[in-house]
Coordinates of C-alpha atoms and ligand atoms in Angstrom, one line a residue:
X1 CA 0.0 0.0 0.0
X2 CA 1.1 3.3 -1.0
X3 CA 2.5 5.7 2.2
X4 CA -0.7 8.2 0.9
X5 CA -3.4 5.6 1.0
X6 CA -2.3 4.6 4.2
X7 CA -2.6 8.4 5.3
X8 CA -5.7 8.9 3.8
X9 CA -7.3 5.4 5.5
X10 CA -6.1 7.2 8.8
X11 CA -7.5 10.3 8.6
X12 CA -10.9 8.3 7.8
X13 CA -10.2 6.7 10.7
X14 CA -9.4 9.8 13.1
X15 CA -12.8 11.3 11.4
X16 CA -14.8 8.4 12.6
X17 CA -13.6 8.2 16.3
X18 CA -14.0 11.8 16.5
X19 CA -17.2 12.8 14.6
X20 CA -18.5 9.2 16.3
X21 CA -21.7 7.6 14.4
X22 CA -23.8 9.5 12.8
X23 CA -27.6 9.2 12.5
X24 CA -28.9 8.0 8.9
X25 CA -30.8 11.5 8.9
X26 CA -28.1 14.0 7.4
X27 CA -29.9 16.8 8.4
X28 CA -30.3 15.3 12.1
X29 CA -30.5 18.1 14.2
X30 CA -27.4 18.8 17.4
X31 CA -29.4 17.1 20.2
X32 CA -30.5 13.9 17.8
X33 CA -27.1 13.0 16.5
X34 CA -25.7 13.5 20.6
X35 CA -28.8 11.4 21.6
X36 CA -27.3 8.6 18.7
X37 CA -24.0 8.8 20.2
X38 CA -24.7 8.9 23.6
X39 CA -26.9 5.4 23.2
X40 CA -23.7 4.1 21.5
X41 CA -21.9 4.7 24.8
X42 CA -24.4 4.0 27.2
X43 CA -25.3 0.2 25.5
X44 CA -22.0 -0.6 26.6
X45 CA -22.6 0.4 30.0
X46 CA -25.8 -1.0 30.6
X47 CA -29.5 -1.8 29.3
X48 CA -32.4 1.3 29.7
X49 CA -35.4 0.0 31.5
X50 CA -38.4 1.4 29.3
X51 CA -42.4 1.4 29.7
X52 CA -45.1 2.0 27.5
X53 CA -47.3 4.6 28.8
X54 CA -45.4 5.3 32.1
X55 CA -46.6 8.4 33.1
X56 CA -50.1 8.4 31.6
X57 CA -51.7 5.7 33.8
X58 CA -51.2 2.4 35.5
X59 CA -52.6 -0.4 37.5
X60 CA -55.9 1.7 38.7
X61 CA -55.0 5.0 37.9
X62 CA -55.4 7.8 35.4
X63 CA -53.4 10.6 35.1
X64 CA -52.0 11.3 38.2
X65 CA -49.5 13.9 38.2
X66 CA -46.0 12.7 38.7
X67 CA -47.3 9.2 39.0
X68 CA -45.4 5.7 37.6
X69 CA -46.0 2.3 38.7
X70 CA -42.5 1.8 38.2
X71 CA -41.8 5.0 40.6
X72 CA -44.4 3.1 42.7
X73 CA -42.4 -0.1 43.5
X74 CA -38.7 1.5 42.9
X75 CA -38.6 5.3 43.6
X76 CA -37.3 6.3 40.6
X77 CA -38.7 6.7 37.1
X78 CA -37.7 4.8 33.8
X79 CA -34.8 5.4 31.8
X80 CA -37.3 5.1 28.2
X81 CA -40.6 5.9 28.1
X82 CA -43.3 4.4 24.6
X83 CA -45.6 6.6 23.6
X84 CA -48.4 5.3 21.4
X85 CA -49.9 7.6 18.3
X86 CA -52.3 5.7 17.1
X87 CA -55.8 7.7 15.9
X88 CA -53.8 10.6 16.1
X89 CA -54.3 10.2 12.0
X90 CA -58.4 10.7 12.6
X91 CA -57.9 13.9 13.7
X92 CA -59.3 13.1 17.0
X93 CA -58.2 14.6 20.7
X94 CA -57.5 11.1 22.5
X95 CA -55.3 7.9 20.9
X96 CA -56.6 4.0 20.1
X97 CA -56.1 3.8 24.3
X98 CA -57.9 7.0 24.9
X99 CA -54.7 9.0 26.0
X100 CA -55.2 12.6 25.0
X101 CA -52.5 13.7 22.3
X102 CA -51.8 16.9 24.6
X103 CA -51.0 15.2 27.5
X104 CA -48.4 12.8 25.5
X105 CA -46.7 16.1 24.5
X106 CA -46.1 16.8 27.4
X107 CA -45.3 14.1 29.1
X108 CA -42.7 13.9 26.1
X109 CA -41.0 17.3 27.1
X110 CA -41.3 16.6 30.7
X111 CA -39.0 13.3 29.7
X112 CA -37.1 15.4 27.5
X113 CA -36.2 18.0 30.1
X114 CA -35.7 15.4 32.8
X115 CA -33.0 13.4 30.3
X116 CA -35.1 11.0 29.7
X117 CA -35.7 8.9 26.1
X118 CA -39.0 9.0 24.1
X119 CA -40.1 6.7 22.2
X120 CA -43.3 6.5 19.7
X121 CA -45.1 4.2 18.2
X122 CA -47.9 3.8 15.7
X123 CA -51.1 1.4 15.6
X124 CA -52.3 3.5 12.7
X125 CA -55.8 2.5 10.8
X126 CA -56.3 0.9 7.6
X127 CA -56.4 3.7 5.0
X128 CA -57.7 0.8 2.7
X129 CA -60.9 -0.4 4.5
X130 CA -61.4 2.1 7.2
X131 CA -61.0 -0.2 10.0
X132 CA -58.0 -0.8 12.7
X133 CA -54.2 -1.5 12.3
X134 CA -55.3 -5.4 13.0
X135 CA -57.7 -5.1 10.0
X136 CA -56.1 -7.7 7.6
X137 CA -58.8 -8.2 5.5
X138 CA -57.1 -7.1 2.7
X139 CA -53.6 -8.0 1.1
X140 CA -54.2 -4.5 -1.5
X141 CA -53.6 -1.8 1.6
X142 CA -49.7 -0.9 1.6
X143 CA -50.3 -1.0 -2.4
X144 CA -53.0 1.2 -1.9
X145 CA -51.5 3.8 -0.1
X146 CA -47.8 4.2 -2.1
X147 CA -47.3 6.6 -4.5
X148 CA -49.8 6.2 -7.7
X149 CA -52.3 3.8 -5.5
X150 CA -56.1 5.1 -5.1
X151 CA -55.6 5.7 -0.9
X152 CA -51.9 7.1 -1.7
X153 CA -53.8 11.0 -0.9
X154 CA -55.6 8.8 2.9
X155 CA -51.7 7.4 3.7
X156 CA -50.1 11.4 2.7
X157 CA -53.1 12.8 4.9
X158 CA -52.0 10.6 8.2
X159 CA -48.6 11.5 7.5
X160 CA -49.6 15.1 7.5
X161 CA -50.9 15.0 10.8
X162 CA -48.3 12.7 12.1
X163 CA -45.6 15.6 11.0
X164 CA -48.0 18.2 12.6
X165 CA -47.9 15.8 16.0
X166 CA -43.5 15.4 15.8
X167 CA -43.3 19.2 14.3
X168 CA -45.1 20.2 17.7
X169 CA -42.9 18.3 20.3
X170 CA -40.5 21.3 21.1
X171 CA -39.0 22.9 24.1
X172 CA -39.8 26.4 25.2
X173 CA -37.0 27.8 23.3
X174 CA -37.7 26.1 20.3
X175 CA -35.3 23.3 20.0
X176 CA -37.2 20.1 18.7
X177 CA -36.9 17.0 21.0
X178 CA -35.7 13.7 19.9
X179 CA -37.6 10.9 19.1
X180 CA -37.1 7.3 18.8
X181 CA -40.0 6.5 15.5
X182 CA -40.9 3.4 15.5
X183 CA -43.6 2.6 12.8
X184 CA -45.2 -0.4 10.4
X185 CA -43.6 -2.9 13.8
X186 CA -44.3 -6.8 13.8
X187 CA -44.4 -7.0 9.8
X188 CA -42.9 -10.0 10.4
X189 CA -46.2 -11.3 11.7
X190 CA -48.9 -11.0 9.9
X191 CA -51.7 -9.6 12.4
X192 CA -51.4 -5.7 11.3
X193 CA -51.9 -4.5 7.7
X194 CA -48.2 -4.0 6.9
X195 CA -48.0 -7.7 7.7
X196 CA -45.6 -10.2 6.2
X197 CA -48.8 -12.0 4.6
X198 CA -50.5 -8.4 3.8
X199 CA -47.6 -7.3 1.4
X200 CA -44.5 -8.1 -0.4
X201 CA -41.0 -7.4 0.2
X202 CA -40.5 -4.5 -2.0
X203 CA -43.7 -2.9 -0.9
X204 CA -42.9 -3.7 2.7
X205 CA -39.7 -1.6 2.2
X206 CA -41.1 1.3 -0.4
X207 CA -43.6 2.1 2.3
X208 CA -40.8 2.3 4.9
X209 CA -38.8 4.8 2.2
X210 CA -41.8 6.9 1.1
X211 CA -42.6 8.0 4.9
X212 CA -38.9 8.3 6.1
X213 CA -38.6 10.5 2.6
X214 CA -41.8 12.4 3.2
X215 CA -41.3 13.5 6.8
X216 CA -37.6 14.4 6.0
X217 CA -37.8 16.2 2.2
X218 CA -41.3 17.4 2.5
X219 CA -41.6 18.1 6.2
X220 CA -38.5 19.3 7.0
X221 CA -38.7 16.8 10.0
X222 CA -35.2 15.8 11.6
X223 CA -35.6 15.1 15.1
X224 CA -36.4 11.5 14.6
X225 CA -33.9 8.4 14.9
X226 CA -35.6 5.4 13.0
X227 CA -36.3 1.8 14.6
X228 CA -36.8 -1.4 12.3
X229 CA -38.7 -3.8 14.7
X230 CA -39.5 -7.1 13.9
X231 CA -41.2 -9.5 16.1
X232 CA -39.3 -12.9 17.2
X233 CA -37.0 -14.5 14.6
X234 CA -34.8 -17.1 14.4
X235 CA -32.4 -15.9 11.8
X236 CA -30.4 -13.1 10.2
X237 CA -31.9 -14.0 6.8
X238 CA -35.5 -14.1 8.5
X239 CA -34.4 -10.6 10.4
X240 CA -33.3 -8.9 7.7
X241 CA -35.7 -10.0 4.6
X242 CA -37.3 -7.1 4.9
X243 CA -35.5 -4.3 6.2
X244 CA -35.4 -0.7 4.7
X245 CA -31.6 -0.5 4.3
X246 CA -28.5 0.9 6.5
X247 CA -29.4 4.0 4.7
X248 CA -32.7 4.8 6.4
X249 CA -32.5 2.4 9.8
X250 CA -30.4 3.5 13.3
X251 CA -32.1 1.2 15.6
X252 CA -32.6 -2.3 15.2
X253 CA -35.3 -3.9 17.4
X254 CA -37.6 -6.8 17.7
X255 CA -40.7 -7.2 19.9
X256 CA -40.7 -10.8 22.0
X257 CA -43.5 -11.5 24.6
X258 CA -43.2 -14.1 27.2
X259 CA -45.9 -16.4 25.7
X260 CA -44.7 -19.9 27.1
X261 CA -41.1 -21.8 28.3
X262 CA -39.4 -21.3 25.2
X263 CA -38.7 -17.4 26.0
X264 CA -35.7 -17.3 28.0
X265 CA -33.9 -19.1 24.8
X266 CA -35.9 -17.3 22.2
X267 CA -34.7 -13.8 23.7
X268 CA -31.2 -15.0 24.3
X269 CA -31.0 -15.8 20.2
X270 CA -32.4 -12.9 19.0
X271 CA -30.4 -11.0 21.5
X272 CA -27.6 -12.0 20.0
X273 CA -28.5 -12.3 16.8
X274 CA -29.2 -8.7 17.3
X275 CA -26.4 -7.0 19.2
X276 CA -23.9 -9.0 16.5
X277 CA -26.0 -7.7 13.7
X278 CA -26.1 -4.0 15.1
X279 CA -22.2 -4.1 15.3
X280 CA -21.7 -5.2 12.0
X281 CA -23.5 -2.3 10.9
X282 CA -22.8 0.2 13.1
X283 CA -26.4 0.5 14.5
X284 CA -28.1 0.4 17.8
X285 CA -29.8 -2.2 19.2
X286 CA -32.8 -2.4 21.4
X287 CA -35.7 -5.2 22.6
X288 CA -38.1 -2.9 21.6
X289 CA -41.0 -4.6 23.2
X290 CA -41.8 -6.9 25.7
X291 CA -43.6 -8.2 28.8
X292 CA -44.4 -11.3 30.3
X293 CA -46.7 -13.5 32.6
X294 CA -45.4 -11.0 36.3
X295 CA -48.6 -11.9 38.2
X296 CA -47.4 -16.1 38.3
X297 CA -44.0 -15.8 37.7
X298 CA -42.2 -13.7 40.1
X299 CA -38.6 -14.3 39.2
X300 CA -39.5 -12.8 35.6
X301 CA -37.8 -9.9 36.0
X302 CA -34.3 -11.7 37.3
X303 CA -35.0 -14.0 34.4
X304 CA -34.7 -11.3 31.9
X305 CA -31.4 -10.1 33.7
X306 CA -29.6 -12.9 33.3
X307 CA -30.4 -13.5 30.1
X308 CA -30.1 -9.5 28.7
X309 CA -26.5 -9.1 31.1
X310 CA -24.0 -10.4 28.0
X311 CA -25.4 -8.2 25.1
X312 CA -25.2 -4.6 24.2
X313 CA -28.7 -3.8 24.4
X314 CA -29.6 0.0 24.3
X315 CA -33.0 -0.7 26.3
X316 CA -35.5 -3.2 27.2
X317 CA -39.4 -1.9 27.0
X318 CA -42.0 -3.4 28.9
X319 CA -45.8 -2.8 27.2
X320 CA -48.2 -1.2 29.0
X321 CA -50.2 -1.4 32.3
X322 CA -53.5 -1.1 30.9
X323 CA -56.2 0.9 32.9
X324 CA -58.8 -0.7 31.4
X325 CA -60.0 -4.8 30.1
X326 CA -57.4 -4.5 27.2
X327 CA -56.6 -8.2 26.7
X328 CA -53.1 -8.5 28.9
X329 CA -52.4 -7.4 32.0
X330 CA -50.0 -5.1 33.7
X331 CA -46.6 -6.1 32.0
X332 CA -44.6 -3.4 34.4
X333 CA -44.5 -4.1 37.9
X334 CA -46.6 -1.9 40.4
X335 CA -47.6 -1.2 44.3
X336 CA -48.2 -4.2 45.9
X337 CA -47.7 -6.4 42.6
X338 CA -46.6 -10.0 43.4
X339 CA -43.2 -9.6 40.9
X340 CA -42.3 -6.3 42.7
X341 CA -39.4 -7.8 45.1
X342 CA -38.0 -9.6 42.1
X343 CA -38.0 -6.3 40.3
X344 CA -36.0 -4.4 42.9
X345 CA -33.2 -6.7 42.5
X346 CA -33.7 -6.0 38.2
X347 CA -33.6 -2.5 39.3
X348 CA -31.0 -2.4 41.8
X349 CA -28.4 -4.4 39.6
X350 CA -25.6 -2.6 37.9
X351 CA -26.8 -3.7 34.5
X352 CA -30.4 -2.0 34.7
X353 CA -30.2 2.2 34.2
X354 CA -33.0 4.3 34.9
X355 CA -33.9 7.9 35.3
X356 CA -31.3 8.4 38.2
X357 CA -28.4 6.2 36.2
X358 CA -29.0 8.1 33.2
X359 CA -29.8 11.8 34.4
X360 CA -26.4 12.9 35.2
X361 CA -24.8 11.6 31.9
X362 CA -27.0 14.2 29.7
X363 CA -28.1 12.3 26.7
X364 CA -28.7 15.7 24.3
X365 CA -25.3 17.1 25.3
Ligands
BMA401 C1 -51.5 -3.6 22.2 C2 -52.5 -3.6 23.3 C3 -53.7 -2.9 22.9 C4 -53.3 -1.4 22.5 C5 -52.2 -1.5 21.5 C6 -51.7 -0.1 21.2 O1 -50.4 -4.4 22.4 O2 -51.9 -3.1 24.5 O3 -54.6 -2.8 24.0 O4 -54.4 -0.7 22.0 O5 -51.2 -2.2 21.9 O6 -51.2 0.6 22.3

């Protein structure tokens, strides 16, 4: 090798270790591409505890100010908190699980200004046939709603007010606050329209690429780091069939309930499946979903430890504690809950970071 390639690789290399990864967006704004890094570091140090809907209600409450069931059993606050945006394209106050849109704003910049990480998710409706994200009635919807199908106008009109919702979560001196995205989840299942059944590959991934293009180009929208997130897997080929591309992806998730004996092994594989895949590409990885059976099995949460404790995971999100009949239970621990013991030792291990781990490092700076 010639003594000028070898100085240009270096310089490359200097470049990277200084400048550090870089979100896909290239127009990510100052506090987003910190946010990126600072999850680069922090995996190494230690899994974020997450929980759908953490401040909005819990196991017989509703909005309660300053109230968590997590708080609750441990005195402190998750590290990640899910937000869910579903409805939000009907133009209506309140999401699918009645949580008013206002009051997830700012529950967002209360977990913004507290150093806390937001993420959002999307159980949008069918813009084919009217009816719910589990409508599957239909294998014509995500061909519908790309560019030159008949509901391509529906899909641009939810995006529209999906960009007004993201446009809208700002501090008070104007600086946008980052968001983990996290839309069209599970397509490797095939129980939401963007299903593996419900579409093919290449429209799977052209939907993925028209929204991430529309929100940047025509919405001027870069506050947003992108999460693929699959549901359980068993291989890379299975993981990756139809991802969006390196291009487009920073986060690389899967969803994995507890639904039987085999979970312990199923999350160890796809943990590591994961966490090897994410290095390879320079990407972050995350369990983006989970929660299991807490009411019977009260050594769940020292389970999950022991299995999580080898990988570089960025965080581990428990679903929510619904405060009404919603099919599941309460997936986070909270007062009095049969699990809560084993959860203090999840919480008080090294491994596990919460608010009060993650505060003092400043994510945004
Ligand atoms: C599901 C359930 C539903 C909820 C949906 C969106 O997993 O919790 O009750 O409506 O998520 O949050």
């Amino acid at each position: 090798m010639k003594p000028i390639t070898i100085l240009f690789m270096m310089v490359l290399f200097f470049q990277g270790v200084v400048q550090g990864q870089q979100p896909t967006d290239k127009k990510a704004t100052t506090e987003t591409v910190q946010l990126y890094q600072n999850l680069f570091r922090l995996q190494k140090t230690g899994t974020m505890f997450g929980h759908q809907d953490d401040l909005a209600y819990g196991h017989g409450w509703v909005y309660e100010e300053g109230r968590s069931d997590v708080k609750d059993v441990c005195g402190d606050y998750p590290a990640v908190y899910g937000w869910e945006l579903g409805h939000l394209e009907l133009g209506v106050p309140y999401s699918l699980d009645s949580v008013h849109f206002d009051k997830i704003r700012d529950w967002i910049k209360t977990v913004y200004a507290r150093g806390g990480v937001n993420t959002i998710s999307w159980h949008l409706r069918n813009p084919l046939t009217g009816g719910t994200s589990w409508d599957v009635s239909s294998k014509e919807v995500v061909k519908s709603i790309l560019p030159g199908g008949p509901k391509h106008e529906v899909f641009k009109e939810y995006l529209d007010k999906l960009a007004d919702f993201l446009l809208s979560l700002k501090t008070d001196d104007d600086t946008f606050i980052p968001v983990l995205f996290r839309p069209f989840h599970e397509h490797t299942g095939s129980w939401f329209w963007w299903g593996k059944n419900l579409c093919t590959v290449e429209e799977y991934k052209a939907l993925w690429h028209f929204t991430v293009n529309y929100l940047q180009n025509d919405k001027n929208i870069h506050h947003l780091l992108y999460v693929y997130s699959t549901d359980r897997f068993k291989t890379d080929e299975e993981y990756l069939e139809r991802y969006p591309g390196d291009q487009i992806i920073d986060v690389l998730g899967f969803d994995l309930y507890d639904r039987g004996p085999d979970y312990p092994e199923a999350l160890k594989n796809c943990a590591a499946t994961i966490t090897k895949m994410a290095k390879q590409k320079g990407k972050i990885a995350t369990v983006s979903e989970s929660g299991g059976p807490i009411a019977t099995n009260t050594k769940w949460w020292t389970m999950v430890l022991d299995v999580i404790r080898p990988y570089d995971l960025s965080y581990f999100l428990v679903w929510r504690n619904p405060w009404q009949p919603a099919g599941h239970g309460a997936f986070a621990p909270y007062m009095g809950s049969p699990d809560s013991p084993d959860f203090l030792i999840f919480y008080n291990d090294r491994e596990t970071l919460f608010q009060q781990d993650i505060a003092p490092k400043n994510l945004y700076k």
